[in-house]
Coordinates of N, CA and C in Angstrom, one line a residue:
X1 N -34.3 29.6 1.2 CA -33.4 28.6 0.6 C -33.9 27.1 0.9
X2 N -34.6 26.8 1.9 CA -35.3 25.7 2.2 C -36.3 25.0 1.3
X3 N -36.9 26.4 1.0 CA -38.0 25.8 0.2 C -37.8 24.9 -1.1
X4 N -38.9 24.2 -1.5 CA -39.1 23.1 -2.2 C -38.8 23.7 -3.7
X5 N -39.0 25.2 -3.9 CA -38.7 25.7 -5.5 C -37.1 25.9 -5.4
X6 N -36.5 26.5 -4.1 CA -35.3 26.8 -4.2 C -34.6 25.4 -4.4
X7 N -34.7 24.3 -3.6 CA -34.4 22.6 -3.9 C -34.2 22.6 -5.4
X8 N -35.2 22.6 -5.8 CA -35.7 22.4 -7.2 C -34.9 22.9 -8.2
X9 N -34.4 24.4 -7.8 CA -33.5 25.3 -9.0 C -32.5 24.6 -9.0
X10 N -31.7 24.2 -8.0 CA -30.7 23.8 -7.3 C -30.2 22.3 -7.9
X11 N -31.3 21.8 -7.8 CA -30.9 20.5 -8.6 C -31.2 20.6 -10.2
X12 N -32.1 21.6 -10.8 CA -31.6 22.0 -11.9 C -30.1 22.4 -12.5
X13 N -29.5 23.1 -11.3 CA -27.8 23.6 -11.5 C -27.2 22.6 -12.0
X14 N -27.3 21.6 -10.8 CA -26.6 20.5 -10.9 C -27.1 19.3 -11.6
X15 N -27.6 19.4 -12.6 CA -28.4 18.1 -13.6 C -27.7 17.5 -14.2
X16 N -26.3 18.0 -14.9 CA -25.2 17.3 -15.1 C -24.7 16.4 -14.4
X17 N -24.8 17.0 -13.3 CA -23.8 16.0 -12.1 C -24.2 15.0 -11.7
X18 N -25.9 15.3 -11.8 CA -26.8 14.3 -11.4 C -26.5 12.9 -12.7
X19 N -26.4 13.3 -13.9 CA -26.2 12.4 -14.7 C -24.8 11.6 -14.6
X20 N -24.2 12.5 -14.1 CA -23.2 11.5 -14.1 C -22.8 10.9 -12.6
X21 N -23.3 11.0 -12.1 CA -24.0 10.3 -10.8 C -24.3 8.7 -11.1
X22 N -25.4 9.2 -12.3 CA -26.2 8.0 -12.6 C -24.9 6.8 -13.5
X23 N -24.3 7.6 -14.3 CA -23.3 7.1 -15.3 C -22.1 6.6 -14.6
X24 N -21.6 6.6 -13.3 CA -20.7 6.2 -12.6 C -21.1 5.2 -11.7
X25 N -22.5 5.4 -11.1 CA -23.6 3.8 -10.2 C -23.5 2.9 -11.4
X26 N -24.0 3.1 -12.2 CA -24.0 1.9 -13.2 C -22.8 1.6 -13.8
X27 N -22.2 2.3 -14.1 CA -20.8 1.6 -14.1 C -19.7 1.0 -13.3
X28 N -20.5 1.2 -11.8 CA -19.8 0.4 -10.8 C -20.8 -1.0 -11.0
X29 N -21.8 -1.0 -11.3 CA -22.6 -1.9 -11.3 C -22.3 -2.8 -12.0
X30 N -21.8 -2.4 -13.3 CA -21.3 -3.0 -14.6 C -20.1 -3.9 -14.0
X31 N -18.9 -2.8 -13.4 CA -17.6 -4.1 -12.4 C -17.8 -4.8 -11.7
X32 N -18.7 -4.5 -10.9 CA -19.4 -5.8 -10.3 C -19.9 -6.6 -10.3
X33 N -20.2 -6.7 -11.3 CA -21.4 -7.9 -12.0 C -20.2 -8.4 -13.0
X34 N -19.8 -8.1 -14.0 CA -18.4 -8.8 -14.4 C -17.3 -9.4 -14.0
X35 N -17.0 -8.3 -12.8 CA -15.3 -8.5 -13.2 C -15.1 -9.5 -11.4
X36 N -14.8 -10.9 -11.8 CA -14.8 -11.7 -10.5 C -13.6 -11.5 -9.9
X37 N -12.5 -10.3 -10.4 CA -11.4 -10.3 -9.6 C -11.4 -9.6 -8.4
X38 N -13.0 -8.8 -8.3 CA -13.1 -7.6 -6.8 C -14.0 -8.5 -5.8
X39 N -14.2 -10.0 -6.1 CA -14.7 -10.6 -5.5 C -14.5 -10.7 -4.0
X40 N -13.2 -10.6 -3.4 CA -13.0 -10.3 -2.1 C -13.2 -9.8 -1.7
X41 N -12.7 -8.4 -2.0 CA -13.1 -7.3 -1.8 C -14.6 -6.8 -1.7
X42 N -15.7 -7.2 -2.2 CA -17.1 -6.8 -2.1 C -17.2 -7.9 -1.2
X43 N -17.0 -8.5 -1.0 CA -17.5 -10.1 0.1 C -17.3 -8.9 1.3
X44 N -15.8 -8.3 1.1 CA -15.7 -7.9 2.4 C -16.8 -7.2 3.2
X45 N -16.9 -6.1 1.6 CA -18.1 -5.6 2.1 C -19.6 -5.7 2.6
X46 N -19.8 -6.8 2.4 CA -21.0 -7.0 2.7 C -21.0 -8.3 4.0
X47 N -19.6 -8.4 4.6 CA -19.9 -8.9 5.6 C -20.3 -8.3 6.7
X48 N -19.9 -7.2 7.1 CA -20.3 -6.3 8.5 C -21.5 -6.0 8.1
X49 N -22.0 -5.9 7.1 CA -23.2 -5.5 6.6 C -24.2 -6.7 7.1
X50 N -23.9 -7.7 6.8 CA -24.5 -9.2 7.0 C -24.9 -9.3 8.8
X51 N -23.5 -9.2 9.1 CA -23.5 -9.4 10.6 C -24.1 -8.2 12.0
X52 N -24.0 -6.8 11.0 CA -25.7 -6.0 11.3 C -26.4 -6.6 11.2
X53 N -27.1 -7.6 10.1 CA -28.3 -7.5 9.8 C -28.9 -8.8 10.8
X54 N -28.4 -9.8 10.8 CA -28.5 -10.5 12.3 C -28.4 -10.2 13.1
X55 N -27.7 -9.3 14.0 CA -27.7 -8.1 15.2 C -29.2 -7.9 15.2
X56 N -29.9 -7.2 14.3 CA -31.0 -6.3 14.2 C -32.1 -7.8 14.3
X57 N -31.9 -8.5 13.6 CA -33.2 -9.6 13.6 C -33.3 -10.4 14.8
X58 N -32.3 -9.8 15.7 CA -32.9 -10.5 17.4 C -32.7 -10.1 18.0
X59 N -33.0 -8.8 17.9 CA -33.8 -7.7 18.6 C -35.1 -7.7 19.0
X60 N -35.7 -7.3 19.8 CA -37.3 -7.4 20.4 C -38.0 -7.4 19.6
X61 N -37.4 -5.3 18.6 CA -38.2 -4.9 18.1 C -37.7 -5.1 16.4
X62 N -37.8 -5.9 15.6 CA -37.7 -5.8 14.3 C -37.8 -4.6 13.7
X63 N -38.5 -4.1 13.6 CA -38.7 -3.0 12.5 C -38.7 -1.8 13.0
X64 N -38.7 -1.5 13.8 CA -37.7 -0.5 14.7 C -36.3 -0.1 15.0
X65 N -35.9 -1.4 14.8 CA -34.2 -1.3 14.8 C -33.7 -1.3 13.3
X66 N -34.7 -2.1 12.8 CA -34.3 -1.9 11.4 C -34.3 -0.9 10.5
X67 N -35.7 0.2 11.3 CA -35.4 1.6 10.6 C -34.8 2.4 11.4
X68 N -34.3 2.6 12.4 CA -33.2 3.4 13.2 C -32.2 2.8 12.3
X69 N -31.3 1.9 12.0 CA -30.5 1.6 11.5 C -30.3 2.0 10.2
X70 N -30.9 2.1 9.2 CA -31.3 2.1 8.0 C -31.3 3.8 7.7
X71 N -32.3 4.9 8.7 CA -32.1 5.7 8.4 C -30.9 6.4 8.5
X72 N -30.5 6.1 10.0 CA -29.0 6.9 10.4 C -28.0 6.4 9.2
X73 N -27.8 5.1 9.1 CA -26.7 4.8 7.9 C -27.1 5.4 6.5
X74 N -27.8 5.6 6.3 CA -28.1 6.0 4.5 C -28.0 8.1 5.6
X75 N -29.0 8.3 6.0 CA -28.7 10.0 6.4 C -27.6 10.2 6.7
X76 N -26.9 9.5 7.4 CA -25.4 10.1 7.5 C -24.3 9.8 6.8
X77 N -24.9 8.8 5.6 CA -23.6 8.7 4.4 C -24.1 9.8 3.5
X78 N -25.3 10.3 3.3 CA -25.6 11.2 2.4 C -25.3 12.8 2.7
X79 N -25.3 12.8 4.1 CA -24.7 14.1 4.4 C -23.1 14.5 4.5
X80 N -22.4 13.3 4.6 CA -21.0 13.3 4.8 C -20.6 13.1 3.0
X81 N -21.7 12.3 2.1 CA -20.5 12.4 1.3 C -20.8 14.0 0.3
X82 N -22.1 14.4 0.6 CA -22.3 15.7 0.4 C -21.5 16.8 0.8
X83 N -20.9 17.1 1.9 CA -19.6 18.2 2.0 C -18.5 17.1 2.4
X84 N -18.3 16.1 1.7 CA -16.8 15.1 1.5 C -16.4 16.0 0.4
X85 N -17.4 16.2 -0.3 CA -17.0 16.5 -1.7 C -16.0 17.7 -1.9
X86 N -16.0 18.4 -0.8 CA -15.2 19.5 -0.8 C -13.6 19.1 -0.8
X87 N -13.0 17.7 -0.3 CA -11.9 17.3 -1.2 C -11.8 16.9 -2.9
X88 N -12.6 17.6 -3.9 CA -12.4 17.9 -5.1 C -12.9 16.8 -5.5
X89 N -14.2 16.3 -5.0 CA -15.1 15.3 -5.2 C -14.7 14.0 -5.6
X90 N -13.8 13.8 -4.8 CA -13.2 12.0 -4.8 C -14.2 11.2 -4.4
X91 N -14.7 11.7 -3.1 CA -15.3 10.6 -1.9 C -16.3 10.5 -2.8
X92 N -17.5 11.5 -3.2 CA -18.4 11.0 -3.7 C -18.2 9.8 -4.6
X93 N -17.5 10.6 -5.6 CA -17.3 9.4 -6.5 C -16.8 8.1 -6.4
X94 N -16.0 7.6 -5.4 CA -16.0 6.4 -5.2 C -16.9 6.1 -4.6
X95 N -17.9 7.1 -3.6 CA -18.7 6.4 -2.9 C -19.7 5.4 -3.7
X96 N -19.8 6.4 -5.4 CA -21.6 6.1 -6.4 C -20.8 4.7 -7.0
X97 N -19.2 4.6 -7.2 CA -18.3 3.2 -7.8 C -18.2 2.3 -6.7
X98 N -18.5 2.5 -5.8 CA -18.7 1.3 -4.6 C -19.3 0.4 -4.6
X99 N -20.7 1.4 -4.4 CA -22.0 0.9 -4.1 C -22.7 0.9 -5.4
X100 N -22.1 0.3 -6.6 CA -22.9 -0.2 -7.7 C -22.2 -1.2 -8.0
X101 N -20.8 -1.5 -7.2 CA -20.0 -3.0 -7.8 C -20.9 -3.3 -6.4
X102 N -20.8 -3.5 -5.6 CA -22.0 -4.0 -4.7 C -23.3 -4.4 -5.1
X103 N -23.5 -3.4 -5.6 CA -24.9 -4.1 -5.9 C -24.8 -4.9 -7.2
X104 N -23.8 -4.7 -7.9 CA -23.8 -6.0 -9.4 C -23.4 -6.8 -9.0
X105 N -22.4 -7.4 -8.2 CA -21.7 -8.3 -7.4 C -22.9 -9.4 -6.9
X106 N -24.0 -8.4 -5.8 CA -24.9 -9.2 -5.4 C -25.8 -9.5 -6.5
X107 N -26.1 -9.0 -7.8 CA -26.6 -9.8 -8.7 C -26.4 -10.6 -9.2
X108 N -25.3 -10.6 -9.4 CA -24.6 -11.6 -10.0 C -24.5 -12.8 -9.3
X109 N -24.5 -12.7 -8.3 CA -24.5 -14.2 -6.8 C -25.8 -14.6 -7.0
X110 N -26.4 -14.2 -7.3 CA -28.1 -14.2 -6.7 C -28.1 -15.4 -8.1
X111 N -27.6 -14.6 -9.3 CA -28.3 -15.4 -10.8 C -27.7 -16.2 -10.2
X112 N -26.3 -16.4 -10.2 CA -25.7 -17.6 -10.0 C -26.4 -19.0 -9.4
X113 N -27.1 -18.4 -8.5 CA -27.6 -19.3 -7.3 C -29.0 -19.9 -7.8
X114 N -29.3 -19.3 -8.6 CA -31.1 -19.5 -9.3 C -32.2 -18.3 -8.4
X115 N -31.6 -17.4 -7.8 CA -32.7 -16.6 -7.1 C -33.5 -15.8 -8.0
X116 N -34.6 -15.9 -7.8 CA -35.7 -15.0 -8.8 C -35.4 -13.6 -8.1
X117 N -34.7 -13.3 -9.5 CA -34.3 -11.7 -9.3 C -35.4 -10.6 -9.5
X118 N -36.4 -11.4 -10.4 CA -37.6 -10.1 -10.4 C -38.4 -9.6 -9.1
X119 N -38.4 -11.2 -8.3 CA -38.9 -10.9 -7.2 C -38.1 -9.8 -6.0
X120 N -36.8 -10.7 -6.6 CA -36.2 -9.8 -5.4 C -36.3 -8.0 -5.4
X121 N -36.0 -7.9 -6.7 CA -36.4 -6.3 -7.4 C -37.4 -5.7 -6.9
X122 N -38.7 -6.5 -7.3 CA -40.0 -5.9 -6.9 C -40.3 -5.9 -5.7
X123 N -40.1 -6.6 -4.6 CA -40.6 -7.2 -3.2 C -39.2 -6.3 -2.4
X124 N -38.1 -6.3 -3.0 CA -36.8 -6.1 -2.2 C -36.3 -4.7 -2.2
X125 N -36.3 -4.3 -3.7 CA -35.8 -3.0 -4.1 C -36.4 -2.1 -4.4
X126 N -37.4 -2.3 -5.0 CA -38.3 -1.2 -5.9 C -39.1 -0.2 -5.3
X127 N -40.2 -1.2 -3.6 CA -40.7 -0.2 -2.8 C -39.9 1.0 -2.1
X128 N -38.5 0.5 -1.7 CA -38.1 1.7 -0.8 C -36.6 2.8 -2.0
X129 N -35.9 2.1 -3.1 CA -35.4 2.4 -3.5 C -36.0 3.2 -4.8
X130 N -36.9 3.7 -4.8 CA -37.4 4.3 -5.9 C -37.1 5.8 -5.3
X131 N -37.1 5.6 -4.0 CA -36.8 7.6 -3.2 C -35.3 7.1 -2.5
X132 N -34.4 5.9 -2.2 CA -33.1 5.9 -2.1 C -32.5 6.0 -2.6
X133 N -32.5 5.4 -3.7 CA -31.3 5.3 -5.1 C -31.2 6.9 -5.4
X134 N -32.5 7.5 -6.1 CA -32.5 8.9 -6.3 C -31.7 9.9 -5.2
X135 N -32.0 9.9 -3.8 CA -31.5 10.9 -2.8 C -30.2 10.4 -3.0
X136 N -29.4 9.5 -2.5 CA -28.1 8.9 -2.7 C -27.6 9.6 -3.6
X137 N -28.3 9.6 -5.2 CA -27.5 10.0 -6.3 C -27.1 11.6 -6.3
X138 N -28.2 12.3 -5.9 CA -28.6 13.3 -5.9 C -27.0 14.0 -4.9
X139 N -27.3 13.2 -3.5 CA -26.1 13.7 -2.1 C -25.2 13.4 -3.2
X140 N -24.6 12.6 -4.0 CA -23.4 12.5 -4.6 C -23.5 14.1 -5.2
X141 N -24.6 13.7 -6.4 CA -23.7 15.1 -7.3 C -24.1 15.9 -6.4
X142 N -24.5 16.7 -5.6 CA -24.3 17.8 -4.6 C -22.4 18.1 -3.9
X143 N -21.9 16.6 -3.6 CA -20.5 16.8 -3.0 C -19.8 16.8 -4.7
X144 N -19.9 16.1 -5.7 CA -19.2 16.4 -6.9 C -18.9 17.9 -7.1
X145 N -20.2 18.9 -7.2 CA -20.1 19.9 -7.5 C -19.1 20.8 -6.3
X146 N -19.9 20.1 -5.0 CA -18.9 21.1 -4.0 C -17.0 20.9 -4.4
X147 N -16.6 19.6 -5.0 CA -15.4 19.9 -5.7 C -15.2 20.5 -6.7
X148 N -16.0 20.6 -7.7 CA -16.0 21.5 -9.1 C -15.4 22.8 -8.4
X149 N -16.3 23.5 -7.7 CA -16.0 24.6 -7.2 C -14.9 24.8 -6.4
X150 N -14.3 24.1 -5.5 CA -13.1 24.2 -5.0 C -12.1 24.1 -5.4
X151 N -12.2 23.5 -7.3 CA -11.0 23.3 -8.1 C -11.2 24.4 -8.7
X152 N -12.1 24.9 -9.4 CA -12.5 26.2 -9.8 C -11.9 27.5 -9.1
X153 N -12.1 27.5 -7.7 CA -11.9 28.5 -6.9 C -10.2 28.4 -6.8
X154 N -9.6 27.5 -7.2 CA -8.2 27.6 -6.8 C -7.4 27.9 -8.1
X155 N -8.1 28.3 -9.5 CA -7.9 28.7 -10.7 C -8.0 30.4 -10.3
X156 N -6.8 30.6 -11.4 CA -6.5 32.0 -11.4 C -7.8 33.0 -11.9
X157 N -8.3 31.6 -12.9 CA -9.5 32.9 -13.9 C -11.1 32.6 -13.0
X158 N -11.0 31.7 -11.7 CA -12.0 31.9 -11.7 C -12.8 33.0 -11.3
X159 N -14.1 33.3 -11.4 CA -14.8 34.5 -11.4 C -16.4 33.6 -10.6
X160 N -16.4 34.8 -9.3 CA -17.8 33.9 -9.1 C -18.9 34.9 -9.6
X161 N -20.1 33.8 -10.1 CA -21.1 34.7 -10.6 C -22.3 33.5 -10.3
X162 N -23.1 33.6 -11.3 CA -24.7 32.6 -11.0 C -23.9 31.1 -11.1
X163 N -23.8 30.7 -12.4 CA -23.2 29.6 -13.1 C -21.8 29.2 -11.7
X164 N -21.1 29.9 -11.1 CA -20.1 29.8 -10.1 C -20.2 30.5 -8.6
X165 N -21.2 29.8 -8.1 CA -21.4 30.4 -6.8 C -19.9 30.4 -5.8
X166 N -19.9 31.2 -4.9 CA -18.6 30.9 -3.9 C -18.9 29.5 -3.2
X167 N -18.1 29.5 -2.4 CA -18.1 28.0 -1.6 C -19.0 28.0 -0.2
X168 N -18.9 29.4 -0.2 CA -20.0 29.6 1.2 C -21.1 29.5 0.5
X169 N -21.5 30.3 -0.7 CA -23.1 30.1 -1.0 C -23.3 29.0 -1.0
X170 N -22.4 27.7 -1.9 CA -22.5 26.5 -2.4 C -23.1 25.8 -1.0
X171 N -22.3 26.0 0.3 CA -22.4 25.4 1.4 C -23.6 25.6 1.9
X172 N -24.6 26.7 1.5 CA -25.5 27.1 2.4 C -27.1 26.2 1.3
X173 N -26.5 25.7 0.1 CA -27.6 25.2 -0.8 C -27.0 23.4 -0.5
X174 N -26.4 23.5 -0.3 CA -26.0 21.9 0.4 C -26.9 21.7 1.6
X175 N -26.4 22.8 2.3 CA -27.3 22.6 3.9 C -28.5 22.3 3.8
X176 N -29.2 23.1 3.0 CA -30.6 22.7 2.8 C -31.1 22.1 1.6
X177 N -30.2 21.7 0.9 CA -30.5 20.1 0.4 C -30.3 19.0 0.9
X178 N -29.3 19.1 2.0 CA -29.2 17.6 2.8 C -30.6 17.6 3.6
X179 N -31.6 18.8 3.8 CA -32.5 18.7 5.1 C -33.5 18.0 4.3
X180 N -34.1 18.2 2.5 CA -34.1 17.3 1.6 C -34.4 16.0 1.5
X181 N -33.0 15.8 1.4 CA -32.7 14.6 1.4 C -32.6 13.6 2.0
X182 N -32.4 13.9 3.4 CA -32.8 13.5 4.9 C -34.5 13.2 4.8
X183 N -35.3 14.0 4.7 CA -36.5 13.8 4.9 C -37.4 12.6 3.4
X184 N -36.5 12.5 2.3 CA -36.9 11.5 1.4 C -36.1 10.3 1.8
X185 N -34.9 10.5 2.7 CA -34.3 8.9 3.3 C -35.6 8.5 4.4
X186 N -36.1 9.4 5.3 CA -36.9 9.7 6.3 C -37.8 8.2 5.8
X187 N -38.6 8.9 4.6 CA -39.6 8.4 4.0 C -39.1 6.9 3.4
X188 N -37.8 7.1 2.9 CA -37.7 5.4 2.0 C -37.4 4.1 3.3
X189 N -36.6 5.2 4.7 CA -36.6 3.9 5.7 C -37.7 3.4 6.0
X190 N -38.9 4.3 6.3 CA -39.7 4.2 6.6 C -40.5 2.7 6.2
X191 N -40.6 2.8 4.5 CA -41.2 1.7 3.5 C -40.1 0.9 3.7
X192 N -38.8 0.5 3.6 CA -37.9 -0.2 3.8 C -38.1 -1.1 5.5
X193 N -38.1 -0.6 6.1 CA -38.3 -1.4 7.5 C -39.9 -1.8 7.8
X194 N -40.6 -1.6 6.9 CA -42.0 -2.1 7.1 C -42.6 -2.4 5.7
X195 N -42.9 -1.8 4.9 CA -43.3 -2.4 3.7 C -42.3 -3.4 2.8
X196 N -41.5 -3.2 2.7 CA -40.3 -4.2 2.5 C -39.7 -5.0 3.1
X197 N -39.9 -5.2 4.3 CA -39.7 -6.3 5.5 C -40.6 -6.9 5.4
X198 N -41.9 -6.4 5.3 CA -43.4 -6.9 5.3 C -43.0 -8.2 3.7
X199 N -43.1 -7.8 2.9 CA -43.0 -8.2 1.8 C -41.4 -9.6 1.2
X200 N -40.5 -9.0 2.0 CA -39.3 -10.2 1.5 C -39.7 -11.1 2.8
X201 N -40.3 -11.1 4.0 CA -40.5 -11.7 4.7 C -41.5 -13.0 4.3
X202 N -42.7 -12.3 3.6 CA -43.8 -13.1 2.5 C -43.0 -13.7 1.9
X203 N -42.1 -13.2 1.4 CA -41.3 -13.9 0.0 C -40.8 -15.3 0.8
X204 N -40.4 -15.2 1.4 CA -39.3 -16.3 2.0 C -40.1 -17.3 3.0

């Protein structure tokens, strides 16, 4: 079940979910970047965020703290909101409408301000979020489905078969897709606290 073909089937299962993964980030993305009434609200958010990220920049070690930090927070939101899901996949889904009014929010600031957004994209986002954004989406539809199934399973007519695994099986293709997904966060902290530190540091 570990292996890379069983991964593979597995998120074939779930390709739906994955799309709408994608269809729910961008449409938080879309509130965010429009609607100035959540404006508090996302400030809030990204203040603790802020005041990590100064914590971390005077530290000894830059880019060490910055990927200890970086991994544990993205690996342990992707595993939690991966069996969160098993409350009938709420958490995910606010989690994928959060963190896309977040990130429109901060686009939106940025135009505002005159910041060259290509740069920031290319230099900021692109190196390490080309394997984040994807795992993220991915841990979502994994906890979506684990609700599919637990609302399914509480239906009279459900029947488990291929198309409806039980919740134990479900639980044991989660397990080892979070080990996954853990190991492509592994990789994006990696580029994130060095190639991308390397690079918005240039920038600036």
């Amino acid at each position: 079940m570990l292996s890379l073909r069983s991964f593979c089937a597995t998120l074939n299962e779930i390709k739906w979910y994955i799309a709408l993964a994608c269809v729910l980030f961008v449409g938080g993305y879309f509130i965010g970047h429009g609607w100035s009434g959540l404006e508090t609200f996302l400030k809030q958010q990204l203040e603790g965020i802020g005041q990590i990220k100064d914590s971390l920049s005077n530290s000894s070690n830059k880019e060490l703290s910055f990927f200890v930090f970086i991994f544990y927070n993205n690996a342990l939101k992707a595993i939690f909101i991966m069996f969160a899901g098993i409350a009938f996949g709420l958490l995910p889904l606010g989690f994928l409408v959060i963190n896309g009014m977040v990130i429109g929010f901060l686009i939106r600031v940025m135009s505002e301000n005159n910041v060259d957004l290509l740069t920031v994209v290319v230099r900021g986002l692109l190196p390490h979020g080309i394997l984040e954004i994807p795992a993220i989406l991915i841990a979502a539809a994994f906890g979506m489905r684990f609700g599919v199934l637990v609302l399914q399973r509480m239906s009279k007519r459900y029947r488990s078969n291929t198309a409806n695994p039980t919740i134990g099986m479900w639980t044991k293709k989660t397990a080892a897709g979070a080990v996954w997904i853990t190991l492509v966060l592994l990789v994006a902290a990696i580029i994130e606290s060095t190639i991308t530190f390397w690079l918005m540091s240039g920038a600036a």
